[in-house]
XYZ file of C-alpha atoms in Angstrom:
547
model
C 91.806 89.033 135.140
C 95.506 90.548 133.936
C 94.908 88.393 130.718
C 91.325 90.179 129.998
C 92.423 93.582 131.016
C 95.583 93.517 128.565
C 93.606 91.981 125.678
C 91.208 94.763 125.851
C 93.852 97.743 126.506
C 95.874 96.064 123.635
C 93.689 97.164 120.977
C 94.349 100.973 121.699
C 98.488 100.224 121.637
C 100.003 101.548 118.799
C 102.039 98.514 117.117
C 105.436 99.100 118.568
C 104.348 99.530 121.872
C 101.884 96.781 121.514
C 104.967 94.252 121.043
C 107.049 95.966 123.467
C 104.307 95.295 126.199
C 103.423 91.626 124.744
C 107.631 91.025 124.988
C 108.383 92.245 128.242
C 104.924 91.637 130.148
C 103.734 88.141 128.612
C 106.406 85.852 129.782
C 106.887 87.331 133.261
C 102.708 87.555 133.754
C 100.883 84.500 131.870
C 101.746 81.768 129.471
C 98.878 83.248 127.031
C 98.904 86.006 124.128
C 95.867 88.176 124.048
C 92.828 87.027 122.733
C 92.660 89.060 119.651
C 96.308 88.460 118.513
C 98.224 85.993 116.825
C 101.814 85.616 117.685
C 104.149 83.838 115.035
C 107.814 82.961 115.447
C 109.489 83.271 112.104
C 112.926 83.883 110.613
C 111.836 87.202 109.243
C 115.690 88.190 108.093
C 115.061 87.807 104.305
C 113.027 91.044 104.086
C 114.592 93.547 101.960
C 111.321 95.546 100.671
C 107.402 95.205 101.100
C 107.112 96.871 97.324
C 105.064 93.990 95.934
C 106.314 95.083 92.551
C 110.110 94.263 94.084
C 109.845 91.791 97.358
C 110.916 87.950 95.973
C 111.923 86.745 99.185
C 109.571 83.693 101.065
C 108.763 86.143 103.950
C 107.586 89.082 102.363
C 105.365 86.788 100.079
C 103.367 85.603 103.141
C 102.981 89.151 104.506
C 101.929 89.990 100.533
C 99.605 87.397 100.139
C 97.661 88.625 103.507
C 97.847 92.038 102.675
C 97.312 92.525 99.260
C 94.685 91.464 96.756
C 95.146 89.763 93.274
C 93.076 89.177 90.176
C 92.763 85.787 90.926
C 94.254 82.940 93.134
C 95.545 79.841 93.662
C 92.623 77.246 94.293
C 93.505 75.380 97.379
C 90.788 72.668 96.873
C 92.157 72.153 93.481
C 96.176 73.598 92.658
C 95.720 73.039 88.980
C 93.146 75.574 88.690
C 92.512 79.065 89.741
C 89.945 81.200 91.449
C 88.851 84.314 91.141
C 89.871 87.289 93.921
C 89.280 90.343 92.602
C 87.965 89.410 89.436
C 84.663 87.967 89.578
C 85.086 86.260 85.912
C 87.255 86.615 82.931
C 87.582 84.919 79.663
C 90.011 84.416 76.596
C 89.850 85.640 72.989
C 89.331 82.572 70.448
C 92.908 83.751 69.507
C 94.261 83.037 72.789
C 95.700 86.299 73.365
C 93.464 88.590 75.126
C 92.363 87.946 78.619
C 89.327 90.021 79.427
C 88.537 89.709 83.584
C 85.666 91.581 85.260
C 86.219 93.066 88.388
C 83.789 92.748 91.767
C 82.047 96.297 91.840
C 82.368 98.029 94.474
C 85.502 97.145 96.514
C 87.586 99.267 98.687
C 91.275 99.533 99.338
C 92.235 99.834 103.074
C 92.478 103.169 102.051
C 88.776 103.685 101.608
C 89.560 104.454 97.869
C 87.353 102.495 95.388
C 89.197 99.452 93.492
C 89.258 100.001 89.985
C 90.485 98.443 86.587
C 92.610 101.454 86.453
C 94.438 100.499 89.690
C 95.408 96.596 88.220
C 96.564 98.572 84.829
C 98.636 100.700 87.177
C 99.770 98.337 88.734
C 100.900 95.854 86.298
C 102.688 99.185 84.549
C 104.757 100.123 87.970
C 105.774 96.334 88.410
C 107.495 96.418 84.637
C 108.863 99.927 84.630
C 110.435 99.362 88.297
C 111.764 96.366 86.645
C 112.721 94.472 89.592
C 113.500 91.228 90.543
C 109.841 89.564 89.958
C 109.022 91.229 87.145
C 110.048 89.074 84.668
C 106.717 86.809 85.583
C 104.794 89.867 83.625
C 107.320 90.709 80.999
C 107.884 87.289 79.630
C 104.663 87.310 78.060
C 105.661 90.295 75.923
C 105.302 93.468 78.276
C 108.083 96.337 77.928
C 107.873 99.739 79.503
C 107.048 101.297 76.261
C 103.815 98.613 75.525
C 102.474 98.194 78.361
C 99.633 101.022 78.816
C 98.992 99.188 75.553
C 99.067 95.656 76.991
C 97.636 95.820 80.241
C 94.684 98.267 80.359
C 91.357 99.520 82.041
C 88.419 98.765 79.676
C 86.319 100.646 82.036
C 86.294 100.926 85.409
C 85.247 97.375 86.264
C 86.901 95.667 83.203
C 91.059 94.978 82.888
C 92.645 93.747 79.345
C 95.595 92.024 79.664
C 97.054 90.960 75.842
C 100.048 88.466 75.932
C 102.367 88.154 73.110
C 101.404 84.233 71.929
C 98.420 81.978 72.629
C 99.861 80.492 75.376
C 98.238 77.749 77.753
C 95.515 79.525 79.615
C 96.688 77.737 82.648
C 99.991 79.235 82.672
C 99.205 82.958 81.856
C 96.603 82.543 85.231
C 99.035 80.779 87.156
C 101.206 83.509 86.656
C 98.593 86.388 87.553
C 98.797 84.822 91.223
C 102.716 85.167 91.800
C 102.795 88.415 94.453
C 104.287 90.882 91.952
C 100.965 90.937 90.331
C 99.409 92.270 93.663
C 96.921 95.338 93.087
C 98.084 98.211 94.509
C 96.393 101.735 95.472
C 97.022 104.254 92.488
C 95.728 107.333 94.008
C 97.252 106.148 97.940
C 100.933 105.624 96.025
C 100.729 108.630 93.928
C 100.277 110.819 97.147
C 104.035 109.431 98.186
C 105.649 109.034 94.685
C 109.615 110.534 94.760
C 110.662 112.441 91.643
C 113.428 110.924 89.688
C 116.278 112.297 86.781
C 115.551 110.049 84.160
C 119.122 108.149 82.691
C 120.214 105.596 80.662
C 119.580 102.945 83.307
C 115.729 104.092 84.538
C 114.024 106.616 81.920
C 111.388 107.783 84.555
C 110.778 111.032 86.206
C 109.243 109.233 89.241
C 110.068 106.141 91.565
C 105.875 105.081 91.255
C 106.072 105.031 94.942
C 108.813 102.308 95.108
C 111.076 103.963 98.608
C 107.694 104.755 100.008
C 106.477 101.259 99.362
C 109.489 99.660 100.746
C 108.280 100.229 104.309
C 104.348 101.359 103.231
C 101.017 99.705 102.509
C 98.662 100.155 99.529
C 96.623 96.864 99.372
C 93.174 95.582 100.064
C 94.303 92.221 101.583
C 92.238 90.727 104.538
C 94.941 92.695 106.552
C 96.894 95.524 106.015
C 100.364 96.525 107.449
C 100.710 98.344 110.310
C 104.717 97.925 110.435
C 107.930 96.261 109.551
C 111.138 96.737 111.341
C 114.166 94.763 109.759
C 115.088 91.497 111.464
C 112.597 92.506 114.568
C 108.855 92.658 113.689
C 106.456 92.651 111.254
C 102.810 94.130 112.473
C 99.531 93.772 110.479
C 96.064 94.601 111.249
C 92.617 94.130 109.846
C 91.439 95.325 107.369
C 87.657 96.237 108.270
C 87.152 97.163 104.368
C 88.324 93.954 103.236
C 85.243 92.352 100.752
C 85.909 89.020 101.584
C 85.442 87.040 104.953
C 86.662 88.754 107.580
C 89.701 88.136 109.619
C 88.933 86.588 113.309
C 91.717 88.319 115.157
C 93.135 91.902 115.214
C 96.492 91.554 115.101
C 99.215 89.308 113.656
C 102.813 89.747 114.881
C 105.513 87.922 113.327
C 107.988 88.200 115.962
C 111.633 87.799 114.420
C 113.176 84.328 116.145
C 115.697 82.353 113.933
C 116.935 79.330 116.146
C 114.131 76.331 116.037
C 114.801 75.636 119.885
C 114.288 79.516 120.727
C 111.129 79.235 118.614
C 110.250 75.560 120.552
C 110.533 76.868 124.042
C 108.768 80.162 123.376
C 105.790 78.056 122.165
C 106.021 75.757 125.315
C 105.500 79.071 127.397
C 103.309 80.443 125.937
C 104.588 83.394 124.229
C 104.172 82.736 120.810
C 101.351 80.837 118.747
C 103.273 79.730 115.847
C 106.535 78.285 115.646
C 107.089 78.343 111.827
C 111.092 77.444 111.597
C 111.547 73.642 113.347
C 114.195 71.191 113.142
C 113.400 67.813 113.154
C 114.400 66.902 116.827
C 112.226 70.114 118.070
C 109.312 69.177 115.943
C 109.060 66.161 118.027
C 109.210 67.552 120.674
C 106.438 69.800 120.381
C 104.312 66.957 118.793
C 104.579 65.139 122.191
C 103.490 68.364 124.217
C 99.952 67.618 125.070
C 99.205 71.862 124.777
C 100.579 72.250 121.530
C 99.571 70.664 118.044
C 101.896 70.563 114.739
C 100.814 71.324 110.944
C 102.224 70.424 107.893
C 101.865 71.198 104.036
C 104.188 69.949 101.192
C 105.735 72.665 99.781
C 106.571 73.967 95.655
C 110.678 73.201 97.086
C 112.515 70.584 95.572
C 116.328 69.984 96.614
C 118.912 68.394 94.605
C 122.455 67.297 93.804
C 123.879 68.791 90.243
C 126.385 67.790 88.374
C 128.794 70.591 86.799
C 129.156 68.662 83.465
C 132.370 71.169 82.796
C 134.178 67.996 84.987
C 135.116 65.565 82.589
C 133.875 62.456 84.495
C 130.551 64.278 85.318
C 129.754 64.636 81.889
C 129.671 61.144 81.478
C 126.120 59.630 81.210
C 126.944 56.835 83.097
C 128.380 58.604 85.696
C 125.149 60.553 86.165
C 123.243 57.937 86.601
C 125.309 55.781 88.572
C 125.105 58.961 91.030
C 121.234 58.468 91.397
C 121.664 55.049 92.977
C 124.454 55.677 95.003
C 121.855 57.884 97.336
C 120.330 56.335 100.539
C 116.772 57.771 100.066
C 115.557 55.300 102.452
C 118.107 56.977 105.785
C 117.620 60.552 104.562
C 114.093 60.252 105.200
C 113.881 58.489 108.117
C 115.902 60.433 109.774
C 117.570 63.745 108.483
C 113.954 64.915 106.821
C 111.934 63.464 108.518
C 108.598 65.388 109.113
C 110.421 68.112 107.561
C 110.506 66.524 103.558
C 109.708 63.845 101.737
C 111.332 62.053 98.942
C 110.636 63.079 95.474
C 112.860 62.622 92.493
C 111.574 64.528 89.670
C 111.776 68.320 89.098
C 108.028 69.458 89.464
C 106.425 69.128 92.484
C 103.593 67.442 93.982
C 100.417 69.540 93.755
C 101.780 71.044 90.034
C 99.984 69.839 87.075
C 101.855 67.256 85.330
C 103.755 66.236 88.567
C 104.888 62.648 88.466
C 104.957 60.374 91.830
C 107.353 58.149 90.529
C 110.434 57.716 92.932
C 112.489 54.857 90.518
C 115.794 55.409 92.173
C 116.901 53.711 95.359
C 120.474 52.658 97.090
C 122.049 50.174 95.132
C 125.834 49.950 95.173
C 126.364 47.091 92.411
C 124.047 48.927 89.515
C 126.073 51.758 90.708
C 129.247 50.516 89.831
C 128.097 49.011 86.628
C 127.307 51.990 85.516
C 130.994 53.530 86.661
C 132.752 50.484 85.064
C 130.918 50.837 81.831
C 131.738 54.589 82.018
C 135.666 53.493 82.524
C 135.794 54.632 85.384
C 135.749 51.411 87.747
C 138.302 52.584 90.045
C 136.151 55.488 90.801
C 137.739 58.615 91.436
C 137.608 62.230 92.978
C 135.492 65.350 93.309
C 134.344 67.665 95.540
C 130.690 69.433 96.163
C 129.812 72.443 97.878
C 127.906 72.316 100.437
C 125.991 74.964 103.046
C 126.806 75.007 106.630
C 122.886 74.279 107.148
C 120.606 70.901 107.841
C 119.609 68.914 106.565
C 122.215 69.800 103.453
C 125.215 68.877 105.301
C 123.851 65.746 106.691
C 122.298 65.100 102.773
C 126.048 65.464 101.846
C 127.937 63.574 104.606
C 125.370 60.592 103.491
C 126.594 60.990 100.088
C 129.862 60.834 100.929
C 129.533 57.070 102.649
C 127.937 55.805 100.003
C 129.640 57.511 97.298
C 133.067 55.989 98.748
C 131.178 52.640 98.674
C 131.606 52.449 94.879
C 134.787 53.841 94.633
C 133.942 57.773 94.865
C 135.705 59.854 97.522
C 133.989 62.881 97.576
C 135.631 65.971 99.683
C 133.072 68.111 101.281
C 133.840 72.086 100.762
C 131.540 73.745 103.169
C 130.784 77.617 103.288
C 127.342 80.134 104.160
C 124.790 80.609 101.933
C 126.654 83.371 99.632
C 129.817 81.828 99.560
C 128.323 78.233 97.874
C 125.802 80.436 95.557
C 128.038 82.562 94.314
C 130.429 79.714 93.138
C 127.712 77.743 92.152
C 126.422 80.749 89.982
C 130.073 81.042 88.356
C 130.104 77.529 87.686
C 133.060 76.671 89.658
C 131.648 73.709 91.182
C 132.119 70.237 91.201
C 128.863 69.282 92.546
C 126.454 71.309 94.917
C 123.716 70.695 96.783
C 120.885 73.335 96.808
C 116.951 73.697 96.351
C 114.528 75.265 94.331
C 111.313 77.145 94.711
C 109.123 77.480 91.989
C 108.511 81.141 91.335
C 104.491 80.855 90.876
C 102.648 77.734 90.509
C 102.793 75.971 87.531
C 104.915 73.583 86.127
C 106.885 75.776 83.517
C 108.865 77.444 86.028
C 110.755 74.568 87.307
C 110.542 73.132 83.326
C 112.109 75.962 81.740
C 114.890 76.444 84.652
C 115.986 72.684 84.401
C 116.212 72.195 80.468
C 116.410 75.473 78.910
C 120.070 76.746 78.020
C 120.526 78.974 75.275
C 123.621 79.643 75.800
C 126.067 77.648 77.470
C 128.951 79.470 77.400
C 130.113 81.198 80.810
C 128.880 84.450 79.233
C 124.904 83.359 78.746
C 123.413 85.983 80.305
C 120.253 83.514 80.842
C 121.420 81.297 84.280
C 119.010 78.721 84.379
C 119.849 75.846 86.417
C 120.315 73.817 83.599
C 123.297 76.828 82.464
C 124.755 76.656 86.303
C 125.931 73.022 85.355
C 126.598 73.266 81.889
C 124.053 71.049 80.966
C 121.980 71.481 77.289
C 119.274 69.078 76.827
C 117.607 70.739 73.308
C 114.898 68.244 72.804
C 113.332 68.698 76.002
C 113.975 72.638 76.040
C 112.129 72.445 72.927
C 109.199 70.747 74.556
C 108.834 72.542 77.509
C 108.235 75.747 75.560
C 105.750 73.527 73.155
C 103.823 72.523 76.953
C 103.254 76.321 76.904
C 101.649 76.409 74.192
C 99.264 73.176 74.610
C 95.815 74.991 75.697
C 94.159 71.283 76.511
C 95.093 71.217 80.148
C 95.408 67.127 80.227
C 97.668 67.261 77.334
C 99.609 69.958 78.562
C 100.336 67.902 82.207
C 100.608 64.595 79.481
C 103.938 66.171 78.045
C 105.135 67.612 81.534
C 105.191 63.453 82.343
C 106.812 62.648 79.587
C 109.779 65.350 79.748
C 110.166 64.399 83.386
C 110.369 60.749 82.571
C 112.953 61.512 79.902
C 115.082 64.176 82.323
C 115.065 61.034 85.126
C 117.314 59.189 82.588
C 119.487 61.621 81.221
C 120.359 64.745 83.041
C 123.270 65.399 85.895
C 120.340 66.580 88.984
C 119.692 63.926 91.558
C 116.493 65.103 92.850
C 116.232 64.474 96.543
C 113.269 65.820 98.219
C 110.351 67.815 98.503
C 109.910 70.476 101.133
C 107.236 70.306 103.893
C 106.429 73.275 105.800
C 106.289 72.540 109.490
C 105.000 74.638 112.223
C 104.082 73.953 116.165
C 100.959 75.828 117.612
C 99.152 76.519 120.452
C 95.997 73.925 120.651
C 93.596 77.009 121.292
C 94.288 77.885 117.665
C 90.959 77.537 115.276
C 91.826 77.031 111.859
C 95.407 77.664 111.292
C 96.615 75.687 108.228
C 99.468 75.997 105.999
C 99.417 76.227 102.450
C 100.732 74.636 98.898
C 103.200 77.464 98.341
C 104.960 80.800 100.540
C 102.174 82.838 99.575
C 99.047 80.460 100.571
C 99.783 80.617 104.001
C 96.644 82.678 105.018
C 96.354 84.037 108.196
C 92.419 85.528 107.740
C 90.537 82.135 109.034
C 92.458 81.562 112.520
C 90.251 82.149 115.560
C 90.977 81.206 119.451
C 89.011 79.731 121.559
């Protein structure tokens, strides 16, 4: 009877007093959320900005994806390809450098405002002029402030022209169009809440386009909209009832902010969340063997790694590299420190990305290994040191490394520190070694590519820091054909050279790829529905129900 009464009085709450009640009453009156809301526990602490023309962060892009709309998205049935959101077709000029893409008539922004082909073109303009973190997904195909009315325009009101700069692949121009930053925002909602700005040297506008408002505001046409965001507490969003596509089963999502996995664990055992979205190995066992609660799991675009800064004279060595890859016991990280959390994968594209290989060639083996060392003259072994982040399962990646590094000779000395300390060393490259990960920044296999073998510029003032820069490393024959894969419009040829650069990068190159990430999360069993996706900004909440 409570349980009825407070679903149906929750719908009148405003948000903040909606969570305040669901906090303080839930775990003191039932082990059950209301019926028309979904409760996640998530680390929620990387949120600087809901601008999708500035957020980068892993968070924000889940609250993006279910907020805003896009030209076109990522097809789950099928991650090589894309389908259309927004855009109900599009095509390419013969020369490979127009995209033409016809919008659905008659679709609405939260707002009520109609969605037009002069709203993308806004938007694509706002994301390049702000010039923020993600906007170098649009600019690298040619966009500047002063071109892109030019580049990225409303045909009519139904019809967007985007021209790129060189015929690139099809694929990867599309692939791009779903990264968040390309999110369609509300022109004539934003312009309402514009600030004016003195144009300078560093940002020639007279306006913000809405950025400060936007930090904290909502201008989409997502399934859901937001309702609210408050830093490192709460993030509120509710449907959308003028969302085109199908419509969301519940009212509400909360994202309640909980960092600790066994906070997360024992709030799902009670009842008091839905989702637990951040758990360790030991707790995601636990929950597994709850008979009330249910776990998912979906590989994720993450790949961690060992590098190699090659400015250490005995990590330049080829030999030295590759005696490295074999002095790694894959077989105990994954049965124990990753397990149901990662899975091994020792290539630089991930699973799911076109031209991914599944080839894992490296295992533990402490004689090739010091083969390899003797023949580098080096059969004594020696010293060095890697920096590692006072997180699992990195530390316990590393303390593995360090038995069977000293196996052949190696002592390696740990150097722990938090996240900015071992990032911002690593990104002066004055590292021995470090341990990190990658997330590719929109789905296709050129943004992992181009960070891992381009390098124009290896000296400590390059200004462009690819991975491949952070550890000195220049591999120009494989730069050279990772920017030719752009350029290959046959999409089996294209993933055809992706294989072979990968197969050439697992002999020669100073990264020891470890594993690929796999989202985990615990849930209630009355969940309908709830799934995790390929990538941060699949995971769509829209299609959960309860029963």
């Amino acid at each position: 009877m409570m349980i009825t009464k407070l679903s149906r009085n929750f719908r009148a709450l405003s948000a903040g007093a909606a969570l305040s009640l669901l906090m303080l009453t839930a775990p003191a009156a039932f082990a059950e959320t209301p019926k028309d809301t979904l409760v996640e526990g998530l680390a929620i602490d990387d949120i600087i900005s809901m601008d999708p023309g500035e957020a980068f962060e892993f968070s924000t892009a889940e609250m993006t994806t279910n907020t805003y709309s896009l030209l076109v998205r990522l097809d789950l049935n099928d991650t090589t390809k894309v389908k259309g959101d927004l855009a109900e077709s599009w095509s390419v000029s013969d020369d490979g450098l127009t995209y033409t893409f016809k919008l659905t008539p008659g679709l609405k922004f939260a707002s009520g405002n109609p969605v037009t082909a002069g709203d993308v073109a806004w938007s694509f303009e706002r994301a390049v002029k702000l010039d923020k973190s993600p906007a170098f997904i649009l600019t690298q195909f040619g966009l500047t402030g002063d071109n892109v009315t030019e580049k990225a325009k409303a045909a009519d009101e139904n019809t967007f022209v985007f021209t790129v700069d060189k015929a690139y692949a099809p694929s990867f121009v599309l692939n791009c169009l779903t990264a968040t930053v390309a999110s369609v925002v509300d022109k004539k909602l934003v312009m309402d809440h514009i600030k004016p700005m003195t144009p300078s040297a560093e940002y020639k506008y007279d306006n913000d386009f809405g950025n400060e408002w936007l930090k904290t505001g909502y201008a989409g046409s997502g399934a859901y909209k937001l309702r609210e965001w408050r830093a490192n507490e709460v993030v509120v969003l509710e449907r959308n009832d003028n969302y085109y596509g199908d419509k969301p089963k519940l009212n509400r999502v909360i994202y309640r902010y909980m960092k600790e996995s066994a906070a997360q664990r024992l709030a799902l055992e009670a009842g008091d969340i839905d989702i637990a979205r951040n758990l360790e190995p030991g707790d995601l066992d636990a929950v597994s063997k709850n008979a009330d609660l249910a776990v998912a799991s979906a590989p994720k675009s993450t790949i961690y790694y060992v590098s190699l800064n090659l400015k250490n004279e005995n990590l330049k060595k080829p030999e030295v590299q590759q005696a490295f890859k074999y002095l790694v016991d894959y077989d105990a990280i994954s049965s124990t420190l990753i397990k149901g959390i990662g899975e091994i994968h020792q290539t630089f594209l991930p699973k799911g990305q076109l031209g991914a290989l599944d080839e894992n060639p490296f295992k533990l083996d402490v004689a090739k290994a010091k083969e390899l060392l003797a023949k580098a003259g080096l059969a004594d072994g020696f010293s060095v040191t890697m920096d590692v982040r006072n997180t699992q399962p990195v530390t316990g990646i590393a303390e593995s490394m360090q038995q069977t590094l000293a196996q052949a000779g190696v002592k390696l000395e740990i150097i722990p520190g938090d996240g900015k300390q071992t990032l911002t060393k690593y990104r002066a490259r004055t590292h021995d070694m470090y341990i990190g990960n990658w997330g590719s920044d929109y789905f296709d296999p050129n943004s992992n590519a181009d960070t891992f073998t381009a390098n124009p510029d290896n000296s400590d003032a390059g200004t462009n820091k690819t991975l491949a820069w952070r550890n000195t490393f220049e591999t120009p024959e494989l730069d050279k054909q990772t920017k030719a894969a752009l350029l290959e419009r046959d999409g089996a040829k294209r993933a055809a050279m992706y294989q072979d650069i990968q197969k050439k990068y697992l002999e020669n190159s100073p990264f020891i790829f470890i594993f690929q990430q796999t989202e985990v999360a615990g849930y209630r069993k009355n969940l309908k529905d709830f799934k995790l996706g390929p990538s941060f900004d699949t995971n769509f909440v829209g299609p959960i129900a309860k029963e």
